[in-house]
Amino acid sequence: MAAMQKLLAIDSHTAGEPTRVVLSGFPDLGRGSLADRCALFRERFDHWRSAVACEPRGSDTVVGALLQEPVDPRCCTGVIFFNNVGYLGMCGHGTIGLIRTLAHLGRIGPGEHLIETPVGVVGVVLHDDGRVSIDNVESYRARAGVAVDVPGHGSVVGDVAWGGNWFFITGQSPVPLDLAHEPELTAYTLAVQRAIDAAGIRGGDSGVIDHVEVSGRAPDGSGARNFVMCPGGAYDRSPCGTGTSAKLACLAADRALAEGEVWVQQGILGSAFECSYRKGTRGVLPRITGQAWITASTEILIDADDPFAWGIGAKRP
Ligand code: PYC
């Protein structure tokens, strides 16, 4: 029997969306910038991503967070976020899960901290009650009122905005934004995603738009609600930190939300993030507050003899 590879990880969920923080056992990605290390991870070690995030160990909802030594000594950690299909520049719910995990391990206490990601340094506050606030990367709207023809749905109009990932945000929804309509919302947002790709619509600097957000009101009248389709084909169970940041940028650009005003953003489970923004140089500097809960402390074992050791459908090393 071949020796098994071992990884240590802590699982949590933020407002319903899972995060798996990988603490140790990963190949060395060197001491380059987090963006360089993410590129190396993608080019040479992608099977480690699929081993952690894909079935049978993971699922299309899991966001992995690989801990890294930060380059910037002010940061308490570096992190690379990934999922079942690739890599995320930044992840809001994942950052809240990461901070909750570091607190669970006794590595940080309440107060202000910085973390380094491939798209920049992000400030966080761990509150005494366990809630976490993220001062996300500067977010902005790149294009307003972009129309795309979606088969079966006609013309769908939305904004293209950056919140640490690229989003197409539309207010058009064929059904109410609730859990009962999740299958229809999933089919709709996947159709919008295909139409965006087919039309060659891109974000700033030709960035790939890989998240589709439907933005509206909760059917029970309790406030703003969204449905966010992630690149791996699963919807975000949380209100999506980067999607909410992109939404704040659009609200600010439309003068529909003032600097410092509180915006409570629900996802379709009804779980919520409390948000506000400060003005930035290009867009807004969002603050997103939410809560995560620890769900498991895991030793991941990778057995070389297992045909699905590196994930179903994944390339073996
Ligand atoms: O919270 O930013 C987020 C996020 C992105 C993808 C899944 N969650």
mmCIF file of C-alpha atoms and ligand atoms in Angstrom:
data_model
loop_
_atom_site.group_PDB
_atom_site.id
_atom_site.type_symbol
_atom_site.label_atom_id
_atom_site.label_comp_id
_atom_site.label_asym_id
_atom_site.label_seq_id
_atom_site.Cartn_x
_atom_site.Cartn_y
_atom_site.Cartn_z
ATOM 1 C CA MET A 1 0.000 0.000 0.000
ATOM 2 C CA ALA A 2 1.312 3.455 -0.972
ATOM 3 C CA ALA A 3 1.825 6.080 1.732
ATOM 4 C CA MET A 4 -0.972 8.610 2.010
ATOM 5 C CA GLN A 5 -0.542 12.375 1.632
ATOM 6 C CA LYS A 6 -2.045 14.254 4.577
ATOM 7 C CA LEU A 7 -3.517 17.757 4.736
ATOM 8 C CA LEU A 8 -4.954 19.446 7.804
ATOM 9 C CA ALA A 9 -8.007 21.603 7.277
ATOM 10 C CA ILE A 10 -10.733 23.386 9.226
ATOM 11 C CA ASP A 11 -14.230 23.637 7.752
ATOM 12 C CA SER A 12 -16.691 26.404 8.524
ATOM 13 C CA HIS A 13 -19.724 28.018 6.990
ATOM 14 C CA THR A 14 -20.478 31.705 6.624
ATOM 15 C CA ALA A 15 -24.196 32.434 6.413
ATOM 16 C CA GLY A 16 -24.590 28.915 4.983
ATOM 17 C CA GLU A 17 -21.703 28.937 2.459
ATOM 18 C CA PRO A 18 -18.814 26.552 3.268
ATOM 19 C CA THR A 19 -15.109 27.403 3.512
ATOM 20 C CA ARG A 20 -12.319 24.829 3.916
ATOM 21 C CA VAL A 21 -9.124 26.419 5.261
ATOM 22 C CA VAL A 22 -6.074 24.286 4.392
ATOM 23 C CA LEU A 23 -3.537 24.669 7.166
ATOM 24 C CA SER A 24 -0.723 22.325 6.168
ATOM 25 C CA GLY A 25 0.413 19.508 3.902
ATOM 26 C CA PHE A 26 0.338 21.509 0.654
ATOM 27 C CA PRO A 27 3.274 21.717 -1.796
ATOM 28 C CA ASP A 28 5.549 24.745 -1.302
ATOM 29 C CA LEU A 29 4.524 27.612 -3.608
ATOM 30 C CA GLY A 30 7.638 29.687 -2.823
ATOM 31 C CA ARG A 31 7.858 33.244 -1.549
ATOM 32 C CA GLY A 32 6.683 35.236 -4.592
ATOM 33 C CA SER A 33 3.703 37.577 -4.568
ATOM 34 C CA LEU A 34 0.359 35.948 -3.779
ATOM 35 C CA ALA A 35 -0.610 36.473 -7.452
ATOM 36 C CA ASP A 36 2.573 34.632 -8.547
ATOM 37 C CA ARG A 37 1.937 31.830 -6.070
ATOM 38 C CA CYS A 38 -1.651 31.543 -7.316
ATOM 39 C CA ALA A 39 -0.312 31.249 -10.897
ATOM 40 C CA LEU A 40 2.128 28.509 -9.809
ATOM 41 C CA PHE A 41 -0.665 26.697 -7.941
ATOM 42 C CA ARG A 42 -2.786 26.803 -11.130
ATOM 43 C CA GLU A 43 0.029 25.692 -13.467
ATOM 44 C CA ARG A 44 1.753 22.963 -11.444
ATOM 45 C CA PHE A 45 -0.436 21.909 -8.541
ATOM 46 C CA ASP A 46 -3.997 22.179 -9.801
ATOM 47 C CA HIS A 47 -4.672 18.540 -8.835
ATOM 48 C CA TRP A 48 -4.266 19.583 -5.189
ATOM 49 C CA ARG A 49 -7.109 22.087 -5.716
ATOM 50 C CA SER A 50 -9.390 19.381 -7.133
ATOM 51 C CA ALA A 51 -8.384 16.938 -4.377
ATOM 52 C CA VAL A 52 -9.597 19.403 -1.728
ATOM 53 C CA ALA A 53 -12.563 21.111 -3.438
ATOM 54 C CA CYS A 54 -14.060 18.540 -5.825
ATOM 55 C CA GLU A 55 -16.118 15.456 -5.114
ATOM 56 C CA PRO A 56 -15.812 12.986 -3.472
ATOM 57 C CA ARG A 57 -14.100 15.050 -0.701
ATOM 58 C CA GLY A 58 -15.529 18.430 -1.586
ATOM 59 C CA SER A 59 -18.471 19.695 -3.627
ATOM 60 C CA ASP A 60 -19.425 22.527 -5.953
ATOM 61 C CA THR A 61 -20.243 24.713 -2.931
ATOM 62 C CA VAL A 62 -16.873 24.431 -1.146
ATOM 63 C CA VAL A 63 -14.463 27.358 -1.312
ATOM 64 C CA GLY A 64 -10.947 26.362 -0.321
ATOM 65 C CA ALA A 65 -8.633 28.838 1.391
ATOM 66 C CA LEU A 66 -4.954 27.910 1.255
ATOM 67 C CA LEU A 67 -2.965 29.601 4.016
ATOM 68 C CA GLN A 68 0.279 31.226 2.865
ATOM 69 C CA GLU A 69 3.092 33.183 4.505
ATOM 70 C CA PRO A 70 2.327 36.827 3.623
ATOM 71 C CA VAL A 71 4.863 38.964 1.737
ATOM 72 C CA ASP A 72 3.677 42.072 3.576
ATOM 73 C CA PRO A 73 4.832 41.699 7.215
ATOM 74 C CA ARG A 74 1.819 43.709 8.428
ATOM 75 C CA CYS A 75 -0.494 40.860 7.369
ATOM 76 C CA CYS A 76 -1.419 38.051 9.777
ATOM 77 C CA THR A 77 -1.653 35.613 6.858
ATOM 78 C CA GLY A 78 -1.752 35.284 3.108
ATOM 79 C CA VAL A 79 -4.492 33.268 1.428
ATOM 80 C CA ILE A 80 -5.358 31.847 -1.987
ATOM 81 C CA PHE A 81 -9.047 31.062 -2.542
ATOM 82 C CA PHE A 82 -10.112 28.289 -4.891
ATOM 83 C CA ASN A 83 -13.159 26.196 -5.729
ATOM 84 C CA ASN A 84 -14.220 23.143 -7.726
ATOM 85 C CA VAL A 85 -13.332 24.758 -11.074
ATOM 86 C CA GLY A 86 -10.530 27.239 -10.394
ATOM 87 C CA TYR A 87 -9.330 30.241 -8.394
ATOM 88 C CA LEU A 88 -11.009 33.316 -6.884
ATOM 89 C CA GLY A 89 -9.245 36.676 -6.639
ATOM 90 C CA MET A 90 -10.997 37.397 -3.370
ATOM 91 C CA CYS A 91 -13.830 35.774 -1.458
ATOM 92 C CA GLY A 92 -15.928 37.614 1.112
ATOM 93 C CA HIS A 93 -17.623 34.705 2.834
ATOM 94 C CA GLY A 94 -14.312 32.806 2.643
ATOM 95 C CA THR A 95 -12.483 35.652 4.397
ATOM 96 C CA ILE A 96 -15.044 35.658 7.205
ATOM 97 C CA GLY A 97 -14.610 31.857 7.477
ATOM 98 C CA LEU A 98 -10.815 32.247 7.420
ATOM 99 C CA ILE A 99 -10.825 34.810 10.261
ATOM 100 C CA ARG A 100 -13.214 32.676 12.325
ATOM 101 C CA THR A 101 -10.868 29.720 11.742
ATOM 102 C CA LEU A 102 -7.739 31.648 12.792
ATOM 103 C CA ALA A 103 -9.592 32.746 15.948
ATOM 104 C CA HIS A 104 -10.698 29.140 16.615
ATOM 105 C CA LEU A 105 -7.032 28.077 16.379
ATOM 106 C CA GLY A 106 -6.011 30.853 18.781
ATOM 107 C CA ARG A 107 -3.810 32.476 16.113
ATOM 108 C CA ILE A 108 -5.601 35.845 16.267
ATOM 109 C CA GLY A 109 -7.797 37.620 18.793
ATOM 110 C CA PRO A 110 -10.427 40.335 18.541
ATOM 111 C CA GLY A 111 -9.228 43.507 16.844
ATOM 112 C CA GLU A 112 -7.994 44.694 13.463
ATOM 113 C CA HIS A 113 -5.974 42.458 11.134
ATOM 114 C CA LEU A 114 -4.695 42.514 7.562
ATOM 115 C CA ILE A 115 -4.663 39.581 5.163
ATOM 116 C CA GLU A 116 -2.921 39.333 1.808
ATOM 117 C CA THR A 117 -4.767 37.967 -1.260
ATOM 118 C CA PRO A 118 -3.772 37.708 -4.928
ATOM 119 C CA VAL A 119 -5.828 40.886 -5.619
ATOM 120 C CA GLY A 120 -4.522 42.988 -2.728
ATOM 121 C CA VAL A 121 -4.379 43.481 1.025
ATOM 122 C CA VAL A 122 -7.721 43.280 2.824
ATOM 123 C CA GLY A 123 -8.383 44.707 6.282
ATOM 124 C CA VAL A 124 -10.580 42.775 8.689
ATOM 125 C CA VAL A 125 -11.975 43.306 12.178
ATOM 126 C CA LEU A 126 -12.748 40.381 14.455
ATOM 127 C CA HIS A 127 -15.392 41.688 16.845
ATOM 128 C CA ASP A 128 -15.698 40.549 20.480
ATOM 129 C CA ASP A 129 -18.985 38.775 19.663
ATOM 130 C CA GLY A 130 -17.374 36.699 16.876
ATOM 131 C CA ARG A 131 -18.709 38.705 13.942
ATOM 132 C CA VAL A 132 -16.175 39.649 11.286
ATOM 133 C CA SER A 133 -16.005 42.836 9.212
ATOM 134 C CA ILE A 134 -14.061 42.895 5.960
ATOM 135 C CA ASP A 135 -12.745 46.087 4.381
ATOM 136 C CA ASN A 136 -12.805 44.682 0.886
ATOM 137 C CA VAL A 137 -10.720 45.745 -2.107
ATOM 138 C CA GLU A 138 -11.884 48.861 -3.941
ATOM 139 C CA SER A 139 -15.008 47.996 -5.895
ATOM 140 C CA TYR A 140 -16.388 49.790 -8.929
ATOM 141 C CA ARG A 141 -18.894 49.642 -11.733
ATOM 142 C CA ALA A 142 -17.211 49.238 -15.099
ATOM 143 C CA ARG A 143 -20.336 49.378 -17.322
ATOM 144 C CA ALA A 144 -23.977 50.226 -16.652
ATOM 145 C CA GLY A 145 -27.049 48.975 -18.486
ATOM 146 C CA VAL A 146 -25.430 46.242 -20.579
ATOM 147 C CA ALA A 147 -28.048 44.255 -22.549
ATOM 148 C CA VAL A 148 -27.546 40.598 -23.364
ATOM 149 C CA ASP A 149 -29.918 38.352 -25.289
ATOM 150 C CA VAL A 150 -30.629 35.268 -23.135
ATOM 151 C CA PRO A 151 -32.379 32.401 -24.942
ATOM 152 C CA GLY A 152 -35.748 31.779 -23.305
ATOM 153 C CA HIS A 153 -35.599 35.066 -21.368
ATOM 154 C CA GLY A 154 -35.138 37.779 -24.010
ATOM 155 C CA SER A 155 -33.067 40.871 -23.338
ATOM 156 C CA VAL A 156 -31.552 40.913 -19.841
ATOM 157 C CA VAL A 157 -30.012 44.224 -18.760
ATOM 158 C CA GLY A 158 -27.375 44.478 -16.054
ATOM 159 C CA ASP A 159 -24.296 46.243 -14.738
ATOM 160 C CA VAL A 160 -20.751 44.914 -14.949
ATOM 161 C CA ALA A 161 -18.986 45.541 -11.635
ATOM 162 C CA TRP A 162 -15.861 44.504 -9.730
ATOM 163 C CA GLY A 163 -15.967 43.518 -6.063
ATOM 164 C CA GLY A 164 -12.822 41.343 -5.994
ATOM 165 C CA ASN A 165 -14.359 39.169 -8.749
ATOM 166 C CA TRP A 166 -16.259 40.299 -11.867
ATOM 167 C CA PHE A 167 -20.059 40.323 -11.673
ATOM 168 C CA PHE A 168 -22.932 40.845 -14.069
ATOM 169 C CA ILE A 169 -25.694 42.238 -11.822
ATOM 170 C CA THR A 170 -29.263 42.338 -13.060
ATOM 171 C CA GLY A 171 -32.494 43.374 -11.388
ATOM 172 C CA GLN A 172 -34.503 41.115 -13.711
ATOM 173 C CA SER A 173 -35.664 37.885 -12.099
ATOM 174 C CA PRO A 174 -38.139 35.451 -13.630
ATOM 175 C CA VAL A 175 -39.211 34.163 -10.188
ATOM 176 C CA PRO A 176 -39.176 35.340 -6.541
ATOM 177 C CA LEU A 177 -35.784 35.340 -4.811
ATOM 178 C CA ASP A 178 -36.415 32.506 -2.380
ATOM 179 C CA LEU A 179 -35.181 28.984 -1.693
ATOM 180 C CA ALA A 180 -38.289 27.385 -3.220
ATOM 181 C CA HIS A 181 -37.304 28.868 -6.603
ATOM 182 C CA GLU A 182 -33.620 27.884 -6.427
ATOM 183 C CA PRO A 183 -33.834 25.464 -9.428
ATOM 184 C CA GLU A 184 -35.330 28.190 -11.685
ATOM 185 C CA LEU A 185 -32.848 30.805 -10.415
ATOM 186 C CA THR A 186 -29.972 28.401 -11.038
ATOM 187 C CA ALA A 187 -31.154 27.655 -14.594
ATOM 188 C CA TYR A 188 -31.706 31.372 -15.293
ATOM 189 C CA THR A 189 -28.321 32.580 -14.034
ATOM 190 C CA LEU A 190 -26.493 29.777 -15.848
ATOM 191 C CA ALA A 191 -28.309 30.850 -19.054
ATOM 192 C CA VAL A 192 -27.282 34.479 -18.431
ATOM 193 C CA GLN A 193 -23.679 33.333 -17.835
ATOM 194 C CA ARG A 194 -23.654 31.392 -21.141
ATOM 195 C CA ALA A 195 -25.104 34.409 -22.984
ATOM 196 C CA ILE A 196 -22.466 36.758 -21.504
ATOM 197 C CA ASP A 197 -19.705 34.361 -22.546
ATOM 198 C CA ALA A 198 -21.176 33.942 -26.056
ATOM 199 C CA ALA A 199 -21.488 37.712 -26.495
ATOM 200 C CA GLY A 200 -17.873 38.199 -25.371
ATOM 201 C CA ILE A 201 -18.882 40.646 -22.617
ATOM 202 C CA ARG A 202 -15.942 41.272 -20.310
ATOM 203 C CA GLY A 203 -15.073 43.303 -17.246
ATOM 204 C CA GLY A 204 -12.367 45.983 -17.070
ATOM 205 C CA ASP A 205 -8.927 44.934 -18.404
ATOM 206 C CA SER A 206 -10.793 42.172 -20.312
ATOM 207 C CA GLY A 207 -11.436 40.350 -17.023
ATOM 208 C CA VAL A 208 -13.688 37.313 -17.311
ATOM 209 C CA ILE A 209 -17.116 37.870 -15.777
ATOM 210 C CA ASP A 210 -17.638 34.613 -13.910
ATOM 211 C CA HIS A 211 -20.347 35.521 -11.387
ATOM 212 C CA VAL A 212 -23.977 36.392 -12.198
ATOM 213 C CA GLU A 213 -25.984 38.207 -9.539
ATOM 214 C CA VAL A 214 -29.740 38.728 -9.490
ATOM 215 C CA SER A 215 -30.566 41.605 -7.191
ATOM 216 C CA GLY A 216 -33.988 42.418 -5.813
ATOM 217 C CA ARG A 217 -36.171 42.347 -2.727
ATOM 218 C CA ALA A 218 -37.024 39.490 -0.388
ATOM 219 C CA PRO A 219 -40.536 38.226 -1.234
ATOM 220 C CA ASP A 220 -41.550 38.609 2.443
ATOM 221 C CA GLY A 221 -40.649 42.306 2.317
ATOM 222 C CA SER A 222 -37.770 41.897 4.800
ATOM 223 C CA GLY A 223 -35.169 43.717 2.653
ATOM 224 C CA ALA A 224 -32.652 43.479 -0.170
ATOM 225 C CA ARG A 225 -31.934 39.984 -1.404
ATOM 226 C CA ASN A 226 -29.667 38.469 -4.044
ATOM 227 C CA PHE A 227 -28.985 35.209 -5.799
ATOM 228 C CA VAL A 228 -25.385 34.772 -6.934
ATOM 229 C CA MET A 229 -24.261 32.072 -9.349
ATOM 230 C CA CYS A 230 -20.615 31.142 -8.823
ATOM 231 C CA PRO A 231 -18.180 29.897 -11.505
ATOM 232 C CA GLY A 232 -18.462 26.252 -10.420
ATOM 233 C CA GLY A 233 -22.189 26.087 -11.225
ATOM 234 C CA ALA A 234 -23.463 26.319 -7.632
ATOM 235 C CA TYR A 235 -25.205 29.342 -6.125
ATOM 236 C CA ASP A 236 -23.695 31.157 -3.158
ATOM 237 C CA ARG A 237 -25.592 30.149 -0.028
ATOM 238 C CA SER A 238 -24.378 33.366 1.614
ATOM 239 C CA PRO A 239 -25.168 36.875 0.311
ATOM 240 C CA CYS A 240 -21.711 36.780 -1.378
ATOM 241 C CA GLY A 241 -19.205 39.283 0.009
ATOM 242 C CA THR A 242 -17.626 40.212 -3.330
ATOM 243 C CA GLY A 243 -21.050 40.285 -5.023
ATOM 244 C CA THR A 244 -22.366 42.592 -2.319
ATOM 245 C CA SER A 245 -19.279 44.799 -2.733
ATOM 246 C CA ALA A 246 -19.956 45.031 -6.477
ATOM 247 C CA LYS A 247 -23.600 45.858 -5.705
ATOM 248 C CA LEU A 248 -22.536 48.642 -3.305
ATOM 249 C CA ALA A 249 -20.398 50.096 -6.115
ATOM 250 C CA CYS A 250 -23.466 50.150 -8.401
ATOM 251 C CA LEU A 251 -25.691 51.674 -5.705
ATOM 252 C CA ALA A 252 -23.088 54.380 -5.085
ATOM 253 C CA ALA A 253 -22.712 55.081 -8.822
ATOM 254 C CA ASP A 254 -26.519 55.431 -9.074
ATOM 255 C CA ARG A 255 -26.557 57.676 -5.955
ATOM 256 C CA ALA A 256 -28.992 55.181 -4.413
ATOM 257 C CA LEU A 257 -26.922 54.646 -1.235
ATOM 258 C CA ALA A 258 -24.954 57.322 0.605
ATOM 259 C CA GLU A 259 -21.460 56.916 2.045
ATOM 260 C CA GLY A 260 -21.751 55.319 5.530
ATOM 261 C CA GLU A 261 -25.410 54.332 5.090
ATOM 262 C CA VAL A 262 -26.145 50.723 6.133
ATOM 263 C CA TRP A 263 -27.276 48.206 3.504
ATOM 264 C CA VAL A 264 -28.442 44.801 4.751
ATOM 265 C CA GLN A 265 -27.921 42.191 2.050
ATOM 266 C CA GLN A 266 -29.674 38.835 2.265
ATOM 267 C CA GLY A 267 -29.029 35.723 0.204
ATOM 268 C CA ILE A 268 -31.858 33.325 -0.635
ATOM 269 C CA LEU A 269 -31.498 31.486 2.685
ATOM 270 C CA GLY A 270 -32.401 34.774 4.378
ATOM 271 C CA SER A 271 -28.973 34.960 6.065
ATOM 272 C CA ALA A 272 -27.568 38.485 5.842
ATOM 273 C CA PHE A 273 -24.439 40.639 5.692
ATOM 274 C CA GLU A 274 -24.494 44.195 7.046
ATOM 275 C CA CYS A 275 -22.685 46.536 4.680
ATOM 276 C CA SER A 276 -21.659 50.107 4.028
ATOM 277 C CA TYR A 277 -19.018 51.909 2.005
ATOM 278 C CA ARG A 278 -16.547 54.779 2.043
ATOM 279 C CA LYS A 279 -15.719 56.631 -1.141
ATOM 280 C CA GLY A 280 -12.605 55.391 -2.936
ATOM 281 C CA THR A 281 -10.568 56.912 -5.742
ATOM 282 C CA ARG A 282 -12.249 54.882 -8.463
ATOM 283 C CA GLY A 283 -15.322 53.461 -6.772
ATOM 284 C CA VAL A 284 -16.129 52.446 -3.214
ATOM 285 C CA LEU A 285 -14.333 50.858 -0.285
ATOM 286 C CA PRO A 286 -16.898 48.350 1.023
ATOM 287 C CA ARG A 287 -17.195 47.063 4.575
ATOM 288 C CA ILE A 288 -19.029 43.737 4.859
ATOM 289 C CA THR A 289 -19.934 42.237 8.253
ATOM 290 C CA GLY A 290 -21.053 38.660 8.787
ATOM 291 C CA GLN A 291 -20.558 35.580 10.921
ATOM 292 C CA ALA A 292 -19.090 32.116 10.390
ATOM 293 C CA TRP A 293 -19.349 28.894 12.374
ATOM 294 C CA ILE A 294 -16.786 26.083 12.606
ATOM 295 C CA THR A 295 -18.162 22.762 11.351
ATOM 296 C CA ALA A 296 -15.219 20.324 11.252
ATOM 297 C CA SER A 297 -11.539 19.797 11.914
ATOM 298 C CA THR A 298 -10.325 17.460 9.196
ATOM 299 C CA GLU A 299 -7.330 15.365 8.245
ATOM 300 C CA ILE A 300 -7.587 14.985 4.475
ATOM 301 C CA LEU A 301 -5.988 11.769 3.244
ATOM 302 C CA ILE A 302 -4.916 11.293 -0.390
ATOM 303 C CA ASP A 303 -4.361 7.652 -1.238
ATOM 304 C CA ALA A 304 -2.312 7.196 -4.437
ATOM 305 C CA ASP A 305 -4.187 3.952 -5.162
ATOM 306 C CA ASP A 306 -7.602 5.672 -5.052
ATOM 307 C CA PRO A 307 -8.863 6.292 -8.624
ATOM 308 C CA PHE A 308 -10.644 9.457 -7.384
ATOM 309 C CA ALA A 309 -7.863 10.591 -5.015
ATOM 310 C CA TRP A 310 -7.455 13.901 -6.904
ATOM 311 C CA GLY A 311 -11.186 14.508 -7.431
ATOM 312 C CA ILE A 312 -13.821 13.215 -9.823
ATOM 313 C CA GLY A 313 -13.071 14.365 -13.367
ATOM 314 C CA ALA A 314 -9.707 15.804 -12.324
ATOM 315 C CA LYS A 315 -6.438 15.126 -14.118
ATOM 316 C CA ARG A 316 -4.182 12.870 -12.093
ATOM 317 C CA PRO A 317 -0.651 14.177 -11.503
HETATM 318 O O1 PYC B 1 -18.477 35.690 -0.619
HETATM 319 O O2 PYC B 1 -17.256 36.702 -2.122
HETATM 320 C C1 PYC B 1 -17.896 35.741 -1.729
HETATM 321 C C2 PYC B 1 -17.979 34.544 -2.598
HETATM 322 C C3 PYC B 1 -17.496 34.409 -3.868
HETATM 323 C C4 PYC B 1 -17.806 33.115 -4.274
HETATM 324 C C5 PYC B 1 -18.468 32.483 -3.239
HETATM 325 N N1 PYC B 1 -18.559 33.386 -2.222
#
